[in-house]
mmCIF file of C-alpha atoms in Angstrom:
data_model
loop_
_atom_site.group_PDB
_atom_site.id
_atom_site.type_symbol
_atom_site.label_atom_id
_atom_site.label_comp_id
_atom_site.label_asym_id
_atom_site.label_seq_id
_atom_site.Cartn_x
_atom_site.Cartn_y
_atom_site.Cartn_z
ATOM 1 C CA TYR A 1 0.697 -2.635 18.380
ATOM 2 C CA ASP A 2 0.250 1.118 17.738
ATOM 3 C CA LEU A 3 3.248 1.242 15.415
ATOM 4 C CA LYS A 4 2.210 -1.953 13.624
ATOM 5 C CA SER A 5 -1.366 -0.807 13.014
ATOM 6 C CA PRO A 6 -0.605 1.745 10.234
ATOM 7 C CA LEU A 7 1.792 -0.703 8.571
ATOM 8 C CA VAL A 8 -0.860 -3.431 8.542
ATOM 9 C CA THR A 9 -3.285 -0.963 6.935
ATOM 10 C CA ILE A 10 -0.761 0.110 4.297
ATOM 11 C CA THR A 11 0.246 -3.468 3.478
ATOM 12 C CA GLY A 12 -3.349 -4.658 3.331
ATOM 13 C CA PHE A 13 -4.711 -1.965 1.045
ATOM 14 C CA LYS A 14 -1.619 -1.940 -1.163
ATOM 15 C CA SER A 15 -2.592 -5.366 -2.468
ATOM 16 C CA TYR A 16 -5.978 -4.024 -3.572
ATOM 17 C CA LEU A 17 -4.590 -1.057 -5.506
ATOM 18 C CA GLU A 18 -3.240 -3.099 -8.410
ATOM 19 C CA LYS A 19 -6.475 -5.102 -8.568
ATOM 20 C CA TYR A 20 -8.659 -1.970 -8.769
ATOM 21 C CA ALA A 21 -6.276 -0.265 -11.217
ATOM 22 C CA ARG A 22 -6.396 -3.254 -13.592
ATOM 23 C CA SER A 23 -10.184 -3.455 -13.425
ATOM 24 C CA GLY A 24 -10.626 0.298 -13.827
ATOM 25 C CA ASN A 25 -12.506 0.646 -10.530
ATOM 26 C CA PHE A 26 -11.023 4.030 -9.685
ATOM 27 C CA GLU A 27 -13.664 4.868 -7.080
ATOM 28 C CA LYS A 28 -12.404 2.085 -4.812
ATOM 29 C CA PHE A 29 -8.827 2.774 -5.930
ATOM 30 C CA ASN A 30 -9.073 6.380 -4.696
ATOM 31 C CA LYS A 31 -10.726 5.326 -1.438
ATOM 32 C CA ASP A 32 -7.874 2.924 -0.713
ATOM 33 C CA ILE A 33 -5.316 5.610 -1.567
ATOM 34 C CA ASP A 34 -7.009 7.857 1.032
ATOM 35 C CA ARG A 35 -6.845 5.091 3.640
ATOM 36 C CA ILE A 36 -3.155 4.524 2.960
ATOM 37 C CA GLN A 37 -2.487 8.272 3.236
ATOM 38 C CA GLN A 38 -4.313 8.352 6.587
ATOM 39 C CA ALA A 39 -2.214 5.432 7.823
ATOM 40 C CA VAL A 40 0.987 7.185 6.718
ATOM 41 C CA LYS A 41 -0.119 10.346 8.531
ATOM 42 C CA LYS A 42 -0.789 8.337 11.675
ATOM 43 C CA MET A 43 2.633 6.680 11.464
ATOM 44 C CA GLN A 44 4.302 10.074 11.026
ATOM 45 C CA GLY A 45 2.500 11.348 14.121
ATOM 46 C CA LEU A 46 3.540 8.340 16.182
ATOM 47 C CA LEU A 47 7.178 8.652 15.144
ATOM 48 C CA LYS A 48 7.169 12.401 15.820
ATOM 49 C CA ASP A 49 5.819 11.849 19.333
ATOM 50 C CA LEU A 50 8.344 9.088 20.005
ATOM 51 C CA LEU A 51 11.171 11.356 18.886
ATOM 52 C CA GLU A 52 9.850 14.121 21.123
ATOM 53 C CA LEU A 53 9.652 11.714 24.058
ATOM 54 C CA SER A 54 13.228 10.528 23.501
ATOM 55 C CA ARG A 55 14.499 14.121 23.624
ATOM 56 C CA ILE A 56 12.961 15.003 26.976
ATOM 57 C CA GLY A 57 15.595 14.836 29.671
ATOM 58 C CA ARG A 58 18.491 15.130 27.220
ATOM 59 C CA LEU A 59 17.954 18.403 25.377
ATOM 60 C CA MET A 60 16.813 20.811 28.073
ATOM 61 C CA ASN A 61 16.729 24.570 27.669
ATOM 62 C CA ASP A 62 18.398 26.702 30.329
ATOM 63 C CA PRO A 63 16.186 26.855 33.447
ATOM 64 C CA VAL A 64 14.530 30.177 34.221
ATOM 65 C CA GLU A 65 12.225 31.422 36.944
ATOM 66 C CA ILE A 66 8.784 31.991 35.506
ATOM 67 C CA GLY A 67 5.339 32.625 36.915
ATOM 68 C CA PHE A 68 2.900 29.724 36.788
ATOM 69 C CA GLY A 69 0.398 32.222 35.389
ATOM 70 C CA GLU A 70 2.642 32.935 32.404
ATOM 71 C CA ILE A 71 2.946 29.222 31.652
ATOM 72 C CA ILE A 72 -0.830 28.804 31.801
ATOM 73 C CA LYS A 73 -1.381 31.879 29.612
ATOM 74 C CA GLU A 74 0.836 30.429 26.876
ATOM 75 C CA ALA A 75 -0.705 26.948 27.146
ATOM 76 C CA LEU A 76 -4.267 28.337 26.988
ATOM 77 C CA ALA A 77 -3.369 30.381 23.906
ATOM 78 C CA ALA A 78 -2.196 27.188 22.188
ATOM 79 C CA VAL A 79 -5.555 25.418 22.744
ATOM 80 C CA ASP A 80 -7.794 28.491 22.463
ATOM 81 C CA GLY A 81 -9.432 27.289 19.259
ATOM 82 C CA GLN A 82 -10.554 24.043 20.888
ATOM 83 C CA ILE A 83 -11.797 25.819 24.014
ATOM 84 C CA VAL A 84 -13.875 28.284 21.995
ATOM 85 C CA SER A 85 -15.300 25.667 19.623
ATOM 86 C CA GLU A 86 -16.292 23.378 22.513
ATOM 87 C CA HIS A 87 -17.695 26.286 24.573
ATOM 88 C CA ILE A 88 -15.543 25.391 27.574
ATOM 89 C CA SER A 89 -15.301 27.831 30.466
ATOM 90 C CA VAL A 90 -11.847 28.092 32.037
ATOM 91 C CA GLU A 91 -11.243 29.239 35.610
ATOM 92 C CA PHE A 92 -7.752 30.260 36.689
ATOM 93 C CA VAL A 93 -6.773 32.585 39.509
ATOM 94 C CA ASP A 94 -3.101 33.505 39.378
ATOM 95 C CA ASP A 95 -1.762 33.547 42.942
ATOM 96 C CA GLY A 96 1.735 34.533 41.843
ATOM 97 C CA GLN A 97 3.437 31.150 42.209
ATOM 98 C CA LYS A 98 6.827 30.867 40.519
ATOM 99 C CA ILE A 99 8.414 27.807 38.915
ATOM 100 C CA ARG A 100 12.063 27.364 38.010
ATOM 101 C CA GLY A 101 12.586 25.201 34.974
ATOM 102 C CA ASP A 102 12.508 24.814 31.214
ATOM 103 C CA ARG A 103 9.833 27.268 30.082
ATOM 104 C CA ILE A 104 9.164 25.571 26.741
ATOM 105 C CA ARG A 105 8.820 22.116 28.300
ATOM 106 C CA LEU A 106 6.575 23.336 31.127
ATOM 107 C CA VAL A 107 4.259 25.064 28.643
ATOM 108 C CA GLU A 108 4.209 21.851 26.618
ATOM 109 C CA ALA A 109 3.211 19.851 29.698
ATOM 110 C CA MET A 110 0.361 22.252 30.518
ATOM 111 C CA GLN A 111 -0.802 22.279 26.909
ATOM 112 C CA ASN A 112 -0.978 18.475 26.905
ATOM 113 C CA LEU A 113 -2.924 18.435 30.191
ATOM 114 C CA LEU A 114 -5.411 20.968 28.812
ATOM 115 C CA ASP A 115 -5.680 19.076 25.543
ATOM 116 C CA ASN A 116 -6.389 15.889 27.500
ATOM 117 C CA ALA A 117 -9.123 17.614 29.529
ATOM 118 C CA ILE A 118 -10.757 18.925 26.347
ATOM 119 C CA LYS A 119 -10.621 15.510 24.648
ATOM 120 C CA PHE A 120 -12.369 13.746 27.515
ATOM 121 C CA MET A 121 -14.917 16.444 28.320
ATOM 122 C CA GLY A 122 -17.767 14.370 26.959
ATOM 123 C CA ASN A 123 -21.220 15.558 25.938
ATOM 124 C CA GLN A 124 -22.506 18.010 28.526
ATOM 125 C CA PRO A 125 -24.119 21.461 28.747
ATOM 126 C CA ASN A 126 -21.525 23.199 30.942
ATOM 127 C CA PRO A 127 -17.959 21.972 30.252
ATOM 128 C CA ARG A 128 -15.446 23.489 32.684
ATOM 129 C CA ILE A 129 -11.713 23.421 33.333
ATOM 130 C CA LYS A 130 -10.260 24.772 36.568
ATOM 131 C CA ILE A 131 -6.544 25.429 37.031
ATOM 132 C CA GLY A 132 -4.971 26.320 40.337
ATOM 133 C CA THR A 133 -2.533 25.817 43.189
ATOM 134 C CA ILE A 134 -2.805 24.190 46.602
ATOM 135 C CA LEU A 135 -0.284 25.091 49.314
ATOM 136 C CA ASN A 136 0.696 22.696 52.097
ATOM 137 C CA GLY A 137 1.818 23.651 55.615
ATOM 138 C CA GLN A 138 5.295 24.540 54.376
ATOM 139 C CA ASN A 139 3.862 26.704 51.556
ATOM 140 C CA ASN A 140 5.026 24.185 48.955
ATOM 141 C CA PRO A 141 2.686 24.336 45.945
ATOM 142 C CA THR A 142 0.847 21.494 44.265
ATOM 143 C CA PHE A 143 -0.557 22.565 40.928
ATOM 144 C CA PHE A 144 -3.687 21.073 39.367
ATOM 145 C CA VAL A 145 -5.782 20.932 36.205
ATOM 146 C CA GLN A 146 -9.359 19.859 36.883
ATOM 147 C CA ASP A 147 -12.185 19.091 34.486
ATOM 148 C CA ASN A 148 -15.800 18.002 34.806
ATOM 149 C CA GLY A 149 -15.544 15.503 31.960
ATOM 150 C CA ILE A 150 -16.187 11.789 31.671
ATOM 151 C CA GLY A 151 -13.631 10.823 34.318
ATOM 152 C CA ILE A 152 -11.346 7.804 34.579
ATOM 153 C CA ASP A 153 -11.946 4.467 36.268
ATOM 154 C CA VAL A 154 -9.606 4.097 39.243
ATOM 155 C CA GLN A 155 -8.079 0.921 37.758
ATOM 156 C CA TYR A 156 -6.618 3.016 34.912
ATOM 157 C CA GLY A 157 -5.158 5.727 37.173
ATOM 158 C CA ASP A 158 -1.504 4.783 36.620
ATOM 159 C CA ARG A 159 -1.899 3.182 33.221
ATOM 160 C CA ILE A 160 -2.873 6.438 31.488
ATOM 161 C CA PHE A 161 0.700 7.721 31.892
ATOM 162 C CA GLY A 162 2.098 4.716 30.008
ATOM 163 C CA LEU A 163 3.282 4.870 26.409
ATOM 164 C CA PHE A 164 0.468 4.529 23.823
ATOM 165 C CA ASN A 165 -2.107 3.786 26.537
ATOM 166 C CA LYS A 166 -5.225 5.417 25.103
ATOM 167 C CA LEU A 167 -8.390 4.729 27.084
ATOM 168 C CA ASP A 168 -10.551 5.670 24.110
ATOM 169 C CA SER A 169 -9.337 4.597 20.665
ATOM 170 C CA ASN A 170 -11.791 7.013 19.046
ATOM 171 C CA THR A 171 -10.015 10.125 20.344
ATOM 172 C CA GLN A 172 -7.352 11.930 18.343
ATOM 173 C CA GLY A 173 -3.673 11.683 19.180
ATOM 174 C CA SER A 174 -1.159 8.906 19.623
ATOM 175 C CA GLY A 175 -1.553 8.227 23.338
ATOM 176 C CA VAL A 176 1.857 9.742 24.089
ATOM 177 C CA GLY A 177 0.672 13.095 25.488
ATOM 178 C CA LEU A 178 0.396 12.130 29.166
ATOM 179 C CA THR A 179 3.623 10.119 28.944
ATOM 180 C CA ILE A 180 5.354 13.300 27.793
ATOM 181 C CA VAL A 181 3.763 15.272 30.643
ATOM 182 C CA LYS A 182 4.972 12.731 33.198
ATOM 183 C CA ARG A 183 8.506 12.764 31.773
ATOM 184 C CA ILE A 184 8.641 16.588 31.809
ATOM 185 C CA ILE A 185 7.414 16.776 35.407
ATOM 186 C CA GLU A 186 9.879 14.107 36.534
ATOM 187 C CA VAL A 187 12.754 15.874 34.766
ATOM 188 C CA HIS A 188 11.841 18.896 36.890
ATOM 189 C CA GLY A 189 12.113 16.825 40.061
ATOM 190 C CA GLY A 190 8.377 16.551 40.566
ATOM 191 C CA LYS A 191 5.634 13.950 40.372
ATOM 192 C CA ILE A 192 2.177 13.765 38.812
ATOM 193 C CA TRP A 193 -0.932 11.796 39.710
ATOM 194 C CA VAL A 194 -4.643 11.809 38.947
ATOM 195 C CA GLU A 195 -7.776 11.584 41.056
ATOM 196 C CA SER A 196 -10.968 10.842 39.203
ATOM 197 C CA THR A 197 -14.505 9.506 39.397
ATOM 198 C CA PRO A 198 -16.195 8.140 36.259
ATOM 199 C CA GLY A 199 -18.820 10.610 35.099
ATOM 200 C CA LYS A 200 -17.618 13.350 37.442
ATOM 201 C CA GLY A 201 -14.349 14.497 35.904
ATOM 202 C CA SER A 202 -10.646 14.236 36.658
ATOM 203 C CA THR A 203 -8.050 16.281 38.509
ATOM 204 C CA PHE A 204 -4.388 16.005 37.550
ATOM 205 C CA TYR A 205 -2.064 17.107 40.351
ATOM 206 C CA PHE A 206 1.651 17.729 39.966
ATOM 207 C CA THR A 207 4.593 19.169 41.834
ATOM 208 C CA VAL A 208 7.830 20.726 40.621
ATOM 209 C CA SER A 209 11.062 20.902 42.597
ATOM 210 C CA ASN A 210 12.336 24.502 42.420
#
Protein backbone atom coordinates (compact mmCIF):
# COMPACT_ATOMS: atom_id res chain seq x y z
CA TYR A 1 0.00 0.00 0.00
CA ASP A 2 2.80 2.45 0.93
CA LEU A 3 4.46 2.09 -2.47
CA LYS A 4 1.14 2.35 -4.31
CA SER A 5 0.02 5.50 -2.49
CA PRO A 6 2.39 7.96 -4.26
CA LEU A 7 1.63 6.35 -7.63
CA VAL A 8 -2.11 6.73 -7.08
CA THR A 9 -1.55 10.41 -6.24
CA ILE A 10 0.61 10.99 -9.32
CA THR A 11 -1.82 9.18 -11.63
CA GLY A 12 -4.84 10.95 -10.18
CA PHE A 13 -3.53 14.50 -10.37
CA LYS A 14 -1.89 13.96 -13.76
CA SER A 15 -5.33 13.76 -15.33
CA TYR A 16 -6.21 17.19 -13.94
CA LEU A 17 -3.10 18.94 -15.26
CA GLU A 18 -4.18 18.94 -18.89
CA LYS A 19 -7.67 20.11 -17.90
CA TYR A 20 -6.34 23.08 -15.89
CA ALA A 21 -3.73 23.92 -18.54
CA ARG A 22 -6.40 24.07 -21.28
CA SER A 23 -8.70 26.23 -19.16
CA GLY A 24 -5.88 28.53 -18.05
CA ASN A 25 -6.47 27.81 -14.35
CA PHE A 26 -2.79 27.95 -13.42
CA GLU A 27 -3.44 28.37 -9.70
CA LYS A 28 -4.89 24.85 -9.49
CA PHE A 29 -2.37 23.65 -12.08
CA ASN A 30 0.54 24.74 -9.85
CA LYS A 31 -1.07 23.24 -6.75
CA ASP A 32 -1.40 19.87 -8.49
CA ILE A 33 2.21 20.08 -9.69
CA ASP A 34 3.25 20.58 -6.03
CA ARG A 35 1.23 17.54 -4.96
CA ILE A 36 2.80 15.40 -7.67
CA GLN A 37 6.28 16.58 -6.63
CA GLN A 38 5.51 15.67 -3.01
CA ALA A 39 4.37 12.21 -4.10
CA VAL A 40 7.56 11.73 -6.14
CA LYS A 41 9.64 12.78 -3.13
CA LYS A 42 7.79 10.29 -0.95
CA MET A 43 8.35 7.51 -3.49
CA GLN A 44 12.06 8.35 -3.66
CA GLY A 45 12.27 8.14 0.12
CA LEU A 46 10.51 4.79 0.22
CA LEU A 47 12.76 3.32 -2.46
CA LYS A 48 15.88 4.67 -0.74
CA ASP A 49 14.87 3.06 2.55
CA LEU A 50 14.06 -0.24 0.83
CA LEU A 51 17.46 -0.23 -0.85
CA GLU A 52 19.12 0.51 2.48
CA LEU A 53 17.20 -2.34 4.12
CA SER A 54 18.22 -4.78 1.37
CA ARG A 55 21.90 -3.95 1.91
CA ILE A 56 21.95 -4.66 5.64
CA GLY A 57 23.46 -8.07 6.26
CA ARG A 58 25.20 -8.20 2.88
CA LEU A 59 27.48 -5.17 2.77
CA MET A 60 28.97 -5.00 6.24
CA ASN A 61 31.99 -2.92 7.16
CA ASP A 62 34.85 -4.61 9.01
CA PRO A 63 33.91 -5.11 12.68
CA VAL A 64 35.75 -2.99 15.23
CA GLU A 65 35.63 -2.67 18.99
CA ILE A 66 34.07 0.64 19.92
CA GLY A 67 32.72 2.21 23.08
CA PHE A 68 28.95 2.43 23.38
CA GLY A 69 29.51 6.04 24.43
CA GLU A 70 31.19 6.85 21.12
CA ILE A 71 28.26 5.37 19.20
CA ILE A 72 25.79 7.43 21.22
CA LYS A 73 27.88 10.59 20.79
CA GLU A 74 27.78 10.23 17.00
CA ALA A 75 24.06 9.38 16.94
CA LEU A 76 23.18 12.35 19.18
CA ALA A 77 25.19 14.68 16.94
CA ALA A 78 23.13 13.52 13.96
CA VAL A 79 19.80 14.42 15.65
CA ASP A 80 21.05 17.44 17.61
CA GLY A 81 18.95 19.89 15.62
CA GLN A 82 15.74 18.04 16.47
CA ILE A 83 16.68 17.71 20.14
CA VAL A 84 17.41 21.42 20.47
CA SER A 85 14.31 22.56 18.57
CA GLU A 86 12.04 20.29 20.63
CA HIS A 87 13.76 21.25 23.92
CA ILE A 88 14.42 17.62 24.81
CA SER A 89 16.73 16.81 27.70
CA VAL A 90 18.99 13.81 27.14
CA GLU A 91 20.49 11.74 29.96
CA PHE A 92 23.37 9.38 29.24
CA VAL A 93 26.00 8.11 31.64
CA ASP A 94 28.82 6.34 29.84
CA ASP A 95 29.82 3.30 31.91
CA GLY A 96 32.55 2.28 29.47
CA GLN A 97 30.75 -0.61 27.77
CA LYS A 98 32.33 -1.80 24.52
CA ILE A 99 30.62 -3.23 21.45
CA ARG A 100 32.26 -5.15 18.63
CA GLY A 101 30.60 -4.60 15.30
CA ASP A 102 30.02 -2.39 12.29
CA ARG A 103 30.46 1.14 13.63
CA ILE A 104 28.48 2.84 10.85
CA ARG A 105 25.54 0.45 11.16
CA LEU A 106 25.44 0.66 14.96
CA VAL A 107 25.41 4.47 14.83
CA GLU A 108 22.62 4.24 12.26
CA ALA A 109 20.59 2.00 14.57
CA MET A 110 21.00 4.39 17.51
CA GLN A 111 20.15 7.38 15.33
CA ASN A 112 16.92 5.70 14.22
CA LEU A 113 15.98 4.84 17.82
CA LEU A 114 16.58 8.45 18.89
CA ASP A 115 14.68 9.76 15.89
CA ASN A 116 11.77 7.47 16.80
CA ALA A 117 11.76 8.73 20.40
CA ILE A 118 11.73 12.35 19.22
CA LYS A 119 8.90 11.71 16.74
CA PHE A 120 6.63 10.17 19.37
CA MET A 121 7.46 12.53 22.22
CA GLY A 122 4.06 14.18 22.05
CA ASN A 123 3.02 17.53 23.50
CA GLN A 124 4.46 17.87 26.99
CA PRO A 125 6.41 20.37 29.12
CA ASN A 126 9.43 18.20 29.98
CA PRO A 127 10.40 15.83 27.12
CA ARG A 128 13.21 13.47 28.14
CA ILE A 129 15.30 10.71 26.60
CA LYS A 130 17.43 8.42 28.77
CA ILE A 131 20.09 6.13 27.32
CA GLY A 132 21.91 3.51 29.33
CA THR A 133 23.04 -0.02 30.07
CA ILE A 134 21.75 -2.75 32.37
CA LEU A 135 24.08 -5.59 33.40
CA ASN A 136 22.83 -9.07 34.28
CA GLY A 137 24.45 -11.51 36.72
CA GLN A 138 27.08 -12.48 34.15
CA ASN A 139 27.88 -8.81 33.41
CA ASN A 140 26.31 -9.10 29.96
CA PRO A 141 24.94 -5.69 28.93
CA THR A 142 21.46 -4.84 27.72
CA PHE A 143 21.35 -1.38 26.22
CA PHE A 144 18.26 0.84 26.22
CA VAL A 145 16.78 4.05 24.85
CA GLN A 146 13.91 5.35 26.97
CA ASP A 147 11.54 8.24 26.39
CA ASN A 148 8.62 9.77 28.25
CA GLY A 149 6.54 10.21 25.10
CA ILE A 150 3.10 9.04 24.05
CA GLY A 151 3.91 5.34 24.43
CA ILE A 152 2.73 2.32 22.44
CA ASP A 153 -0.25 0.07 23.03
CA VAL A 154 0.94 -3.42 23.96
CA GLN A 155 -0.90 -4.95 20.97
CA TYR A 156 1.49 -3.09 18.63
CA GLY A 157 4.68 -4.13 20.46
CA ASP A 158 5.93 -6.50 17.75
CA ARG A 159 4.19 -4.89 14.81
CA ILE A 160 6.22 -1.67 15.01
CA PHE A 161 9.32 -3.54 13.80
CA GLY A 162 7.52 -4.65 10.63
CA LEU A 163 8.11 -3.07 7.23
CA PHE A 164 6.09 0.13 6.63
CA ASN A 165 4.18 -0.31 9.90
CA LYS A 166 3.67 3.30 10.99
CA LEU A 167 1.43 3.71 14.03
CA ASP A 168 0.81 7.35 13.18
CA SER A 169 0.41 8.24 9.50
CA ASN A 170 0.92 11.92 10.32
CA THR A 171 4.56 11.47 11.36
CA GLN A 172 7.43 11.92 8.93
CA GLY A 173 9.36 8.99 7.51
CA SER A 174 8.52 5.83 5.62
CA GLY A 175 7.96 3.44 8.51
CA VAL A 176 11.18 1.56 7.73
CA GLY A 177 13.35 3.01 10.52
CA LEU A 178 12.61 0.43 13.23
CA THR A 179 12.77 -2.39 10.68
CA ILE A 180 16.30 -1.24 9.85
CA VAL A 181 17.19 -1.10 13.56
CA LYS A 182 15.93 -4.65 14.09
CA ARG A 183 17.87 -5.94 11.08
CA ILE A 184 21.10 -4.24 12.24
CA ILE A 185 20.77 -5.63 15.77
CA GLU A 186 20.03 -9.13 14.47
CA VAL A 187 23.01 -8.98 12.10
CA HIS A 188 25.10 -8.31 15.20
CA GLY A 189 23.74 -11.44 16.87
CA GLY A 190 21.43 -9.56 19.20
CA LYS A 191 17.73 -8.96 19.71
CA ILE A 192 15.53 -5.92 20.31
CA TRP A 193 12.21 -5.47 22.07
CA VAL A 194 10.08 -2.68 23.48
CA GLU A 195 8.24 -2.15 26.75
CA SER A 196 5.72 0.64 26.80
CA THR A 197 2.63 2.09 28.44
CA PRO A 198 0.37 4.45 26.48
CA GLY A 199 0.85 7.98 27.78
CA LYS A 200 3.92 7.06 29.82
CA GLY A 201 6.62 6.53 27.21
CA SER A 202 8.54 3.63 25.71
CA THR A 203 11.80 1.83 26.40
CA PHE A 204 13.59 0.01 23.58
CA TYR A 205 15.97 -2.66 24.86
CA PHE A 206 18.56 -4.44 22.74
CA THR A 207 21.52 -6.76 23.06
CA VAL A 208 24.56 -7.28 20.86
CA SER A 209 26.65 -10.44 20.70
CA ASN A 210 30.32 -9.42 21.02
